[in-house]
Coordinates of C-alpha atoms (C1' of nucleotides) in Angstrom, one line a residue:
Chain A
M1 CA 11.0 11.7 -12.9
G2 CA 7.7 13.1 -14.1
D3 CA 6.0 10.5 -16.3
P4 CA 2.9 12.3 -17.6
E5 CA 0.0 10.6 -19.3
P6 CA -0.4 11.1 -23.0
P7 CA -2.7 14.0 -23.7
R8 CA -6.2 13.2 -22.7
A9 CA -8.9 13.0 -25.3
A10 CA -11.4 15.8 -24.6
G11 CA -11.3 18.9 -22.5
R12 CA -14.5 18.2 -20.5
D13 CA -15.1 14.7 -19.4
A14 CA -15.7 14.0 -15.8
A15 CA -15.5 10.2 -16.1
G16 CA -12.3 10.4 -18.1
T17 CA -10.8 12.8 -15.6
R18 CA -11.6 10.4 -12.7
S19 CA -10.1 7.4 -14.4
A20 CA -7.0 9.4 -15.5
L21 CA -6.5 10.4 -11.8
V22 CA -6.9 6.8 -10.6
R23 CA -4.5 5.5 -13.2
A24 CA -1.9 8.1 -12.3
A25 CA -2.5 7.6 -8.6
R26 CA -2.0 3.9 -8.8
R27 CA 1.3 4.3 -10.4
R28 CA 2.5 6.9 -7.8
F29 CA 1.1 5.1 -4.8
A30 CA 2.5 1.8 -5.9
T31 CA 6.0 3.1 -6.6
E32 CA 6.4 5.8 -4.0
G33 CA 4.1 4.8 -1.2
Y34 CA 1.1 6.7 0.1
R35 CA 3.0 9.5 1.8
G36 CA 5.6 9.7 -0.9
A37 CA 3.1 10.4 -3.5
T38 CA 1.7 13.9 -3.5
V39 CA -1.6 15.1 -4.9
R40 CA 0.2 17.7 -7.1
T41 CA 2.4 15.1 -8.9
I42 CA -0.5 12.8 -9.3
A43 CA -2.7 15.6 -10.8
A44 CA 0.2 16.6 -13.0
D45 CA 0.7 13.1 -14.3
A46 CA -3.0 12.9 -15.1
G47 CA -2.8 16.3 -16.8
V48 CA -5.5 17.7 -14.5
N49 CA -5.9 20.4 -11.9
V50 CA -5.1 19.4 -8.3
A51 CA -8.4 20.6 -6.9
L52 CA -10.2 18.0 -8.9
I53 CA -8.9 15.3 -6.6
N54 CA -10.8 16.7 -3.8
R55 CA -13.8 17.4 -6.0
Y56 CA -14.1 13.8 -7.2
F57 CA -12.6 11.8 -4.4
G58 CA -13.1 14.0 -1.4
S59 CA -9.5 13.7 -0.2
K60 CA -6.2 12.0 -1.0
E61 CA -7.3 9.2 1.2
G62 CA -10.5 8.8 -0.9
L63 CA -8.4 8.6 -4.0
F64 CA -6.3 5.9 -2.4
E65 CA -9.4 4.0 -1.6
A66 CA -10.6 4.3 -5.1
C67 CA -7.4 2.9 -6.3
L68 CA -7.8 -0.1 -4.1
R69 CA -11.4 -0.6 -5.2
R70 CA -10.4 -0.5 -8.8
S71 CA -8.0 -3.3 -8.1
V72 CA -10.8 -5.3 -6.7
D73 CA -12.8 -4.9 -9.8
Q74 CA -9.9 -5.7 -12.1
L75 CA -8.7 -8.9 -10.5
D76 CA -10.6 -12.0 -11.2
P77 CA -12.6 -10.1 -13.8
Q78 CA -15.1 -12.9 -14.2
G79 CA -15.6 -16.2 -12.4
R80 CA -13.6 -17.8 -9.7
T81 CA -10.7 -20.0 -10.2
A82 CA -11.6 -23.7 -9.9
P83 CA -9.7 -26.5 -8.2
G84 CA -7.3 -28.2 -10.6
D85 CA -6.3 -24.9 -12.3
L86 CA -2.9 -25.2 -10.7
D87 CA -0.9 -25.0 -13.9
R88 CA -2.9 -22.1 -15.2
V89 CA -2.5 -20.1 -11.9
V90 CA 1.2 -20.8 -11.8
T91 CA 1.9 -19.6 -15.3
R92 CA -0.4 -16.6 -14.8
V93 CA 1.3 -15.6 -11.6
V94 CA 4.8 -16.1 -12.9
G95 CA 3.8 -14.2 -16.0
H96 CA 2.9 -11.2 -13.9
L97 CA 6.3 -11.3 -12.3
A98 CA 8.1 -11.7 -15.5
D99 CA 6.4 -9.3 -17.9
L100 CA 6.5 -6.3 -15.6
P101 CA 7.6 -3.6 -18.1
N102 CA 4.5 -3.7 -20.2
A103 CA 2.0 -5.1 -17.8
D104 CA 0.1 -2.9 -15.4
D105 CA -0.4 -5.7 -12.9
P106 CA 2.8 -5.6 -10.8
L107 CA 1.7 -2.1 -9.7
Q108 CA -1.6 -3.6 -8.6
L109 CA 0.2 -6.1 -6.4
L110 CA 2.6 -3.5 -5.0
L111 CA -0.4 -1.3 -4.2
L112 CA -1.6 -4.0 -1.8
L113 CA 1.6 -3.6 0.2
R114 CA 1.3 0.1 0.7
S115 CA -0.4 1.5 3.7
S116 CA -2.0 4.9 4.1
G117 CA -2.2 4.7 7.8
D118 CA -5.9 5.1 7.6
E119 CA -7.8 2.2 9.2
R120 CA -10.6 2.1 6.7
A121 CA -8.2 1.9 3.7
D122 CA -6.1 -0.7 5.5
A123 CA -9.3 -2.8 6.1
I124 CA -10.0 -2.8 2.4
R125 CA -6.4 -3.9 1.7
R126 CA -6.7 -6.7 4.2
R127 CA -9.9 -7.9 2.7
M128 CA -8.4 -7.9 -0.7
L129 CA -5.4 -9.9 0.4
E130 CA -7.7 -12.4 2.1
H131 CA -9.7 -12.6 -1.1
H132 CA -6.6 -13.5 -3.1
T133 CA -5.7 -16.0 -0.4
E134 CA -9.0 -17.7 -0.9
Q135 CA -8.6 -17.7 -4.6
F136 CA -5.3 -19.5 -4.3
A137 CA -6.7 -21.8 -1.7
R138 CA -9.5 -22.8 -4.0
V139 CA -7.0 -24.1 -6.5
A140 CA -5.6 -26.3 -3.8
G141 CA -9.0 -27.7 -3.0
W142 CA -10.1 -25.5 -0.2
Q143 CA -13.8 -25.2 0.4
P144 CA -15.4 -22.5 2.5
D145 CA -17.8 -24.8 4.3
D146 CA -15.5 -27.7 4.9
P147 CA -13.4 -27.1 8.1
A148 CA -11.2 -30.1 7.2
T149 CA -9.7 -28.0 4.3
A150 CA -9.0 -25.0 6.5
P151 CA -5.2 -25.7 6.7
L152 CA -5.0 -25.1 3.0
L153 CA -5.8 -21.4 3.6
L154 CA -2.5 -20.9 5.4
R155 CA -0.6 -22.7 2.7
A156 CA -2.2 -20.6 0.1
Q157 CA -1.3 -17.4 2.0
V158 CA 2.3 -18.5 2.2
A159 CA 2.2 -18.9 -1.5
L160 CA 0.7 -15.4 -1.9
G161 CA 3.2 -13.9 0.5
S162 CA 6.0 -15.4 -1.4
V163 CA 4.8 -13.9 -4.7
L164 CA 4.3 -10.5 -3.1
G165 CA 7.8 -10.6 -1.6
L166 CA 9.3 -11.4 -5.0
V167 CA 7.4 -8.6 -6.7
M168 CA 8.8 -6.3 -4.1
L169 CA 12.4 -7.5 -4.6
R170 CA 12.2 -7.6 -8.4
T171 CA 10.0 -4.6 -9.2
A172 CA 10.3 -2.1 -6.4
I173 CA 13.7 -2.7 -5.1
G174 CA 15.5 -4.0 -8.1
V175 CA 17.9 -6.4 -6.3
Q176 CA 20.0 -8.9 -8.1
P177 CA 19.9 -11.5 -9.5
I178 CA 16.1 -11.7 -9.5
S179 CA 15.6 -8.4 -11.2
S180 CA 17.3 -9.5 -14.3
A181 CA 16.1 -13.1 -14.2
S182 CA 14.3 -14.4 -17.3
A183 CA 10.8 -15.6 -17.4
D184 CA 12.1 -19.2 -17.8
E185 CA 14.3 -18.9 -14.8
L186 CA 11.4 -17.6 -12.7
V187 CA 9.2 -20.5 -13.8
A188 CA 11.8 -23.0 -13.1
T189 CA 12.4 -21.6 -9.6
L190 CA 9.0 -20.4 -8.5
G191 CA 6.9 -23.0 -10.2
P192 CA 7.8 -26.0 -8.1
L193 CA 7.4 -23.9 -5.0
L194 CA 3.8 -22.9 -5.8
R195 CA 3.0 -26.4 -6.9
T196 CA 4.3 -27.8 -3.6
L197 CA 2.2 -25.3 -1.6
L198 CA -0.9 -25.6 -3.7
A199 CA -0.9 -29.3 -4.6
P200 CA -4.1 -31.0 -3.5
Chain B
M1 CA 0.0 5.9 19.1
G2 CA 3.1 7.3 20.9
D3 CA 5.3 4.6 22.2
P4 CA 8.0 6.4 24.1
E5 CA 11.1 4.7 25.3
P6 CA 11.5 4.1 29.0
P7 CA 13.3 7.0 30.7
R8 CA 16.9 7.0 29.6
A9 CA 19.7 6.5 32.1
A10 CA 21.7 9.7 32.3
G11 CA 21.2 13.3 31.3
R12 CA 24.3 13.7 29.2
D13 CA 25.5 10.7 27.2
A14 CA 26.1 11.3 23.5
A15 CA 26.5 7.6 22.7
G16 CA 23.4 6.7 24.6
T17 CA 21.4 9.5 22.8
R18 CA 22.6 8.3 19.4
S19 CA 21.6 4.7 20.1
A20 CA 18.3 5.8 21.6
L21 CA 17.6 7.7 18.4
V22 CA 18.5 4.8 16.2
R23 CA 16.4 2.4 18.2
A24 CA 13.3 4.7 18.0
A25 CA 13.9 5.5 14.4
R26 CA 14.1 1.9 13.4
R27 CA 10.7 1.2 14.9
R28 CA 9.1 4.2 13.2
F29 CA 10.8 3.7 9.9
A30 CA 9.9 0.0 9.8
T31 CA 6.3 0.5 10.9
E32 CA 5.4 3.8 9.1
G33 CA 7.8 4.0 6.3
Y34 CA 10.4 6.7 5.7
R35 CA 8.1 9.5 4.8
G36 CA 5.5 8.5 7.3
A37 CA 8.0 8.8 10.2
T38 CA 8.7 12.3 11.3
V39 CA 11.9 13.5 13.0
R40 CA 9.7 15.0 15.8
T41 CA 8.0 11.8 16.7
I42 CA 11.3 9.8 16.5
A43 CA 12.9 12.3 18.8
A44 CA 9.9 12.3 21.2
D45 CA 10.0 8.5 21.3
A46 CA 13.7 8.6 22.2
G47 CA 13.0 11.3 24.8
V48 CA 15.4 13.6 23.1
N49 CA 15.4 17.0 21.5
V50 CA 14.7 17.1 17.7
A51 CA 17.8 19.1 16.9
L52 CA 20.0 16.3 18.0
I53 CA 19.0 14.2 15.0
N54 CA 20.7 16.8 12.8
R55 CA 23.6 17.2 15.2
Y56 CA 24.4 13.5 15.3
F57 CA 23.3 12.2 11.9
G58 CA 23.3 15.3 9.7
S59 CA 19.8 14.8 8.4
K60 CA 16.8 12.5 8.5
E61 CA 18.4 10.7 5.6
G62 CA 21.5 10.2 7.6
L63 CA 19.6 8.7 10.5
F64 CA 17.9 6.3 8.1
E65 CA 21.3 5.2 6.8
A66 CA 22.5 4.7 10.3
C67 CA 19.5 2.4 10.9
L68 CA 20.4 0.4 7.9
R69 CA 24.0 0.1 8.9
R70 CA 23.1 -1.0 12.4
S71 CA 21.1 -3.8 10.8
V72 CA 24.3 -4.8 8.9
D73 CA 26.2 -5.1 12.1
Q74 CA 23.5 -7.0 14.0
L75 CA 22.8 -9.7 11.4
D76 CA 25.2 -12.5 11.2
P77 CA 26.9 -11.2 14.3
Q78 CA 29.8 -13.5 14.0
G79 CA 30.9 -15.9 11.3
R80 CA 29.1 -16.9 8.2
T81 CA 26.6 -19.7 7.9
A82 CA 28.1 -22.8 6.5
P83 CA 26.7 -25.3 4.0
G84 CA 24.7 -28.0 5.7
D85 CA 23.3 -25.6 8.3
L86 CA 19.9 -25.9 6.6
D87 CA 18.0 -27.0 9.6
R88 CA 19.4 -24.3 11.8
V89 CA 18.7 -21.6 9.3
V90 CA 15.1 -22.8 8.8
T91 CA 14.4 -22.8 12.5
R92 CA 16.0 -19.5 13.0
V93 CA 14.1 -17.8 10.1
V94 CA 10.8 -19.3 11.2
G95 CA 11.6 -18.3 14.8
H96 CA 12.0 -14.7 13.7
L97 CA 8.6 -14.9 12.0
A98 CA 6.9 -16.5 14.9
D99 CA 8.2 -14.6 18.0
L100 CA 7.6 -11.2 16.6
P101 CA 6.1 -9.6 19.7
N102 CA 9.2 -9.7 21.9
A103 CA 11.9 -10.0 19.2
D104 CA 13.3 -6.9 17.6
D105 CA 14.1 -8.7 14.4
P106 CA 11.0 -8.4 12.4
L107 CA 11.4 -4.7 12.3
Q108 CA 14.9 -5.2 11.0
L109 CA 13.5 -7.2 8.1
L110 CA 10.7 -4.7 7.5
L111 CA 13.3 -2.0 7.4
L112 CA 14.8 -3.6 4.3
L113 CA 11.6 -3.1 2.5
R114 CA 11.3 0.6 3.2
S115 CA 12.7 3.1 0.7
S116 CA 13.7 6.6 1.5
G117 CA 13.8 7.6 -2.2
D118 CA 17.5 8.5 -1.7
E119 CA 19.7 6.6 -4.1
R120 CA 22.6 6.2 -1.6
A121 CA 20.4 4.7 1.1
D122 CA 18.7 2.5 -1.5
A123 CA 22.1 1.2 -2.6
I124 CA 22.8 0.2 1.0
R125 CA 19.5 -1.6 1.2
R126 CA 20.2 -3.5 -2.0
R127 CA 23.6 -4.5 -0.9
M128 CA 22.2 -5.8 2.4
L129 CA 19.5 -7.8 0.6
E130 CA 22.1 -9.3 -1.7
H131 CA 24.3 -10.1 1.3
H132 CA 21.4 -12.0 2.9
T133 CA 20.8 -13.8 -0.4
E134 CA 24.4 -15.0 -0.4
Q135 CA 24.1 -16.2 3.2
F136 CA 21.1 -18.2 2.2
A137 CA 22.8 -19.4 -0.9
R138 CA 25.8 -20.6 1.0
V139 CA 23.7 -22.9 3.0
A140 CA 22.5 -24.4 -0.3
G141 CA 26.1 -25.0 -1.4
W142 CA 26.8 -21.9 -3.4
Q143 CA 30.4 -20.8 -3.7
P144 CA 31.4 -17.4 -4.9
D145 CA 34.1 -18.6 -7.2
D146 CA 32.3 -21.5 -8.7
P147 CA 30.1 -20.4 -11.6
A148 CA 28.4 -23.8 -11.7
T149 CA 26.7 -23.0 -8.4
A150 CA 25.4 -19.6 -9.6
P151 CA 21.8 -20.8 -10.1
L152 CA 21.6 -21.4 -6.4
L153 CA 21.7 -17.6 -5.9
L154 CA 18.3 -17.1 -7.6
R155 CA 16.8 -20.0 -5.5
A156 CA 18.2 -18.5 -2.3
Q157 CA 16.7 -15.1 -3.3
V158 CA 13.3 -16.6 -3.9
A159 CA 13.6 -18.1 -0.4
L160 CA 14.5 -14.7 1.0
G161 CA 11.7 -12.9 -0.8
S162 CA 9.2 -15.4 0.5
V163 CA 10.3 -14.8 4.0
L164 CA 10.1 -11.0 3.5
G165 CA 6.7 -11.3 2.0
L166 CA 5.4 -13.3 4.9
V167 CA 6.9 -10.9 7.4
M168 CA 5.0 -8.1 5.6
L169 CA 1.7 -10.0 5.7
R170 CA 2.0 -11.2 9.2
T171 CA 3.7 -8.3 11.0
A172 CA 3.0 -5.1 9.1
I173 CA -0.4 -5.8 7.5
G174 CA -1.9 -8.3 9.9
V175 CA -3.8 -10.4 7.4
Q176 CA -5.5 -13.6 8.4
P177 CA -4.9 -16.5 8.9
I178 CA -1.1 -16.0 8.9
S179 CA -1.2 -13.3 11.6
S180 CA -2.6 -15.6 14.2
A181 CA -0.8 -18.8 13.0
S182 CA 1.3 -20.6 15.7
A183 CA 5.0 -21.2 15.4
D184 CA 4.3 -24.9 14.8
E185 CA 2.0 -24.1 11.9
L186 CA 4.6 -21.8 10.4
V187 CA 7.3 -24.4 10.7
A188 CA 5.1 -27.0 9.1
T189 CA 4.2 -24.8 6.1
L190 CA 7.3 -22.7 5.6
G191 CA 9.9 -25.3 6.5
P192 CA 9.4 -27.7 3.6
L193 CA 9.4 -24.7 1.3
L194 CA 12.7 -23.4 2.4
R195 CA 14.1 -26.9 2.5
T196 CA 13.1 -27.5 -1.1
L197 CA 14.6 -24.2 -2.2
L198 CA 17.8 -24.5 -0.3
A199 CA 18.4 -28.2 -0.5
P200 CA 21.8 -29.1 -2.0
Chain C
dC1 C1' -28.8 34.7 -28.2
dG2 C1' -29.3 34.0 -23.2
dT3 C1' -29.4 30.9 -19.3
dC4 C1' -27.8 27.4 -16.5
dC5 C1' -24.8 24.3 -14.5
dA6 C1' -21.2 20.9 -14.4
dA7 C1' -16.2 20.9 -15.5
dG8 C1' -12.2 23.1 -14.7
dT9 C1' -9.0 26.9 -12.9
dA10 C1' -6.2 29.9 -9.8
dA11 C1' -4.7 31.5 -5.6
dA12 C1' -4.3 31.2 -1.2
dC13 C1' -4.7 29.0 3.7
dA14 C1' -3.3 26.5 7.7
dA15 C1' -0.8 22.9 9.2
dC16 C1' 3.3 20.4 9.0
dT17 C1' 7.8 19.1 7.3
dG18 C1' 13.1 19.1 7.9
dC19 C1' 16.4 21.9 9.3
dT20 C1' 19.3 25.9 11.4
dG21 C1' 21.5 29.2 14.5
dA22 C1' 22.0 31.4 18.7
dC23 C1' 21.5 30.1 23.1
dT24 C1' 21.8 27.5 28.0
dT25 C1' 23.3 23.8 30.9
dG26 C1' 26.2 20.5 32.8
dA27 C1' 30.5 18.1 34.0
dG28 C1' 35.3 17.6 34.1
dT29 C1' 40.2 20.2 34.7
dC30 C1' 43.4 23.3 36.4
Chain D
dG1 C1' 35.8 28.8 41.7
dA2 C1' 36.8 30.2 36.8
dC3 C1' 37.4 28.2 32.2
dT4 C1' 36.2 25.2 28.5
dC5 C1' 33.7 22.6 25.5
dA6 C1' 30.5 19.1 24.4
dA7 C1' 25.5 18.0 25.2
dG8 C1' 21.2 19.7 25.0
dT9 C1' 17.4 23.5 24.3
dC10 C1' 14.6 26.8 22.1
dA11 C1' 12.3 29.5 18.6
dG12 C1' 11.8 30.2 14.2
dC13 C1' 12.6 29.9 9.0
dA14 C1' 11.6 28.3 4.4
dG15 C1' 9.5 25.0 1.8
dT16 C1' 5.9 21.5 1.1
dT17 C1' 1.7 19.3 2.2
dG18 C1' -3.6 18.6 1.6
dT19 C1' -7.4 21.3 1.2
dT20 C1' -10.8 25.1 0.4
dT21 C1' -12.7 29.0 -1.7
dA22 C1' -14.1 32.1 -5.2
dC23 C1' -13.8 32.3 -9.8
dT24 C1' -13.9 31.3 -15.1
dT25 C1' -15.0 28.4 -19.1
dG26 C1' -17.5 25.4 -22.1
dG27 C1' -21.4 23.2 -24.0
dA28 C1' -26.3 21.8 -24.1
dC29 C1' -31.1 23.5 -24.2
dG30 C1' -35.0 26.9 -24.6

DNA sequence: CGTCCAAGTAAACAACTGCTGACTTGAGTC
DNA sequence: GACTCAAGTCAGCAGTTGTTTACTTGGACG
């Protein structure tokens, strides 16, 4: 069950410790949920003393927030997706779904479905999901200042919700047949769906 | 936070107590997850002594399994959906999504996304999700003994996953705009999606 | 070398978790 | 009315949880 990090580089490196904790926490939070993950296992995974969680993040809740914020920074690393990028978005999304073993990204998506029960963290989570919705909507031609394109937001969110549901089924639950479906099969099934929803 | 049941009928009614516990537990498990829900709050919601959970269900885990099994019995109460019922299925599914306040059903679907960490309960959950997948697939023309129709299973599961993802976004997370979307809007957006996936 | 301070450690606390065992209460039967 | 047994109560145990506190270690600087 334990899946400890490879031995960390130096003995004394605050920044390294912080990031090791966040990396371990994201894995645990995403796979076992907020309550299911314990500070002790997270610290053990990171190869670090438990007390450092409180030292660096104030509380377990603070660590969870840090995980969410790191997701914010990682997604859409630079620039916004532009309208007309439909094919690129589709292949990227399906790629995330298909390559789950090596990629770190499915965990990132799963994290968005976990609740800590704390209202502030949940607000961050909602904001991130709405941000993703807007990114999808932009592909479909949505423009923030054009009310006529507002309905595209709902369509984009349905697309996002579909992807999240599939990540859940395939990665976290492991239900058949989707868990053992190939990338090609996923493209063939999910692709048209996304195209229909996001077509301008 | 506490949302206790209305006062139960009689003082001594084992069957009534059992069902009150299951009803309260389903709400808590679905909304707060397995670890987040505590036996004490569940018992309090049901207006019942904590020890009765262990008496009637052996353990918290046993109560969780009972919740899953009750879902099995409730869904598809009689008869299987037949091919060609596409319209009926679509309106029923969307209805579940739209009427969430009064209906008890969204909780049932959410429950399928919660994990207790116990392998036996997770197996039940997987089996139920696969059962739902087959029900969907049947509508699309899938037949268990005809290998040529096997690909329909994956399409049906994508449909199911989409619905589950949307329930999560709308009911559990409360993200906008889908949380305040009307039934008509949902039909207009989700309907074509399901029709595309499940069309024969 | 001695000083200083951040980085890291160890041990314990208080609260909460699921669960148990001995007990009391109620209703039906003779 | 006494007996019986299931239904329900109560108090507490043993383990785990997040967190804190006092302590030790390591390296940079004078």
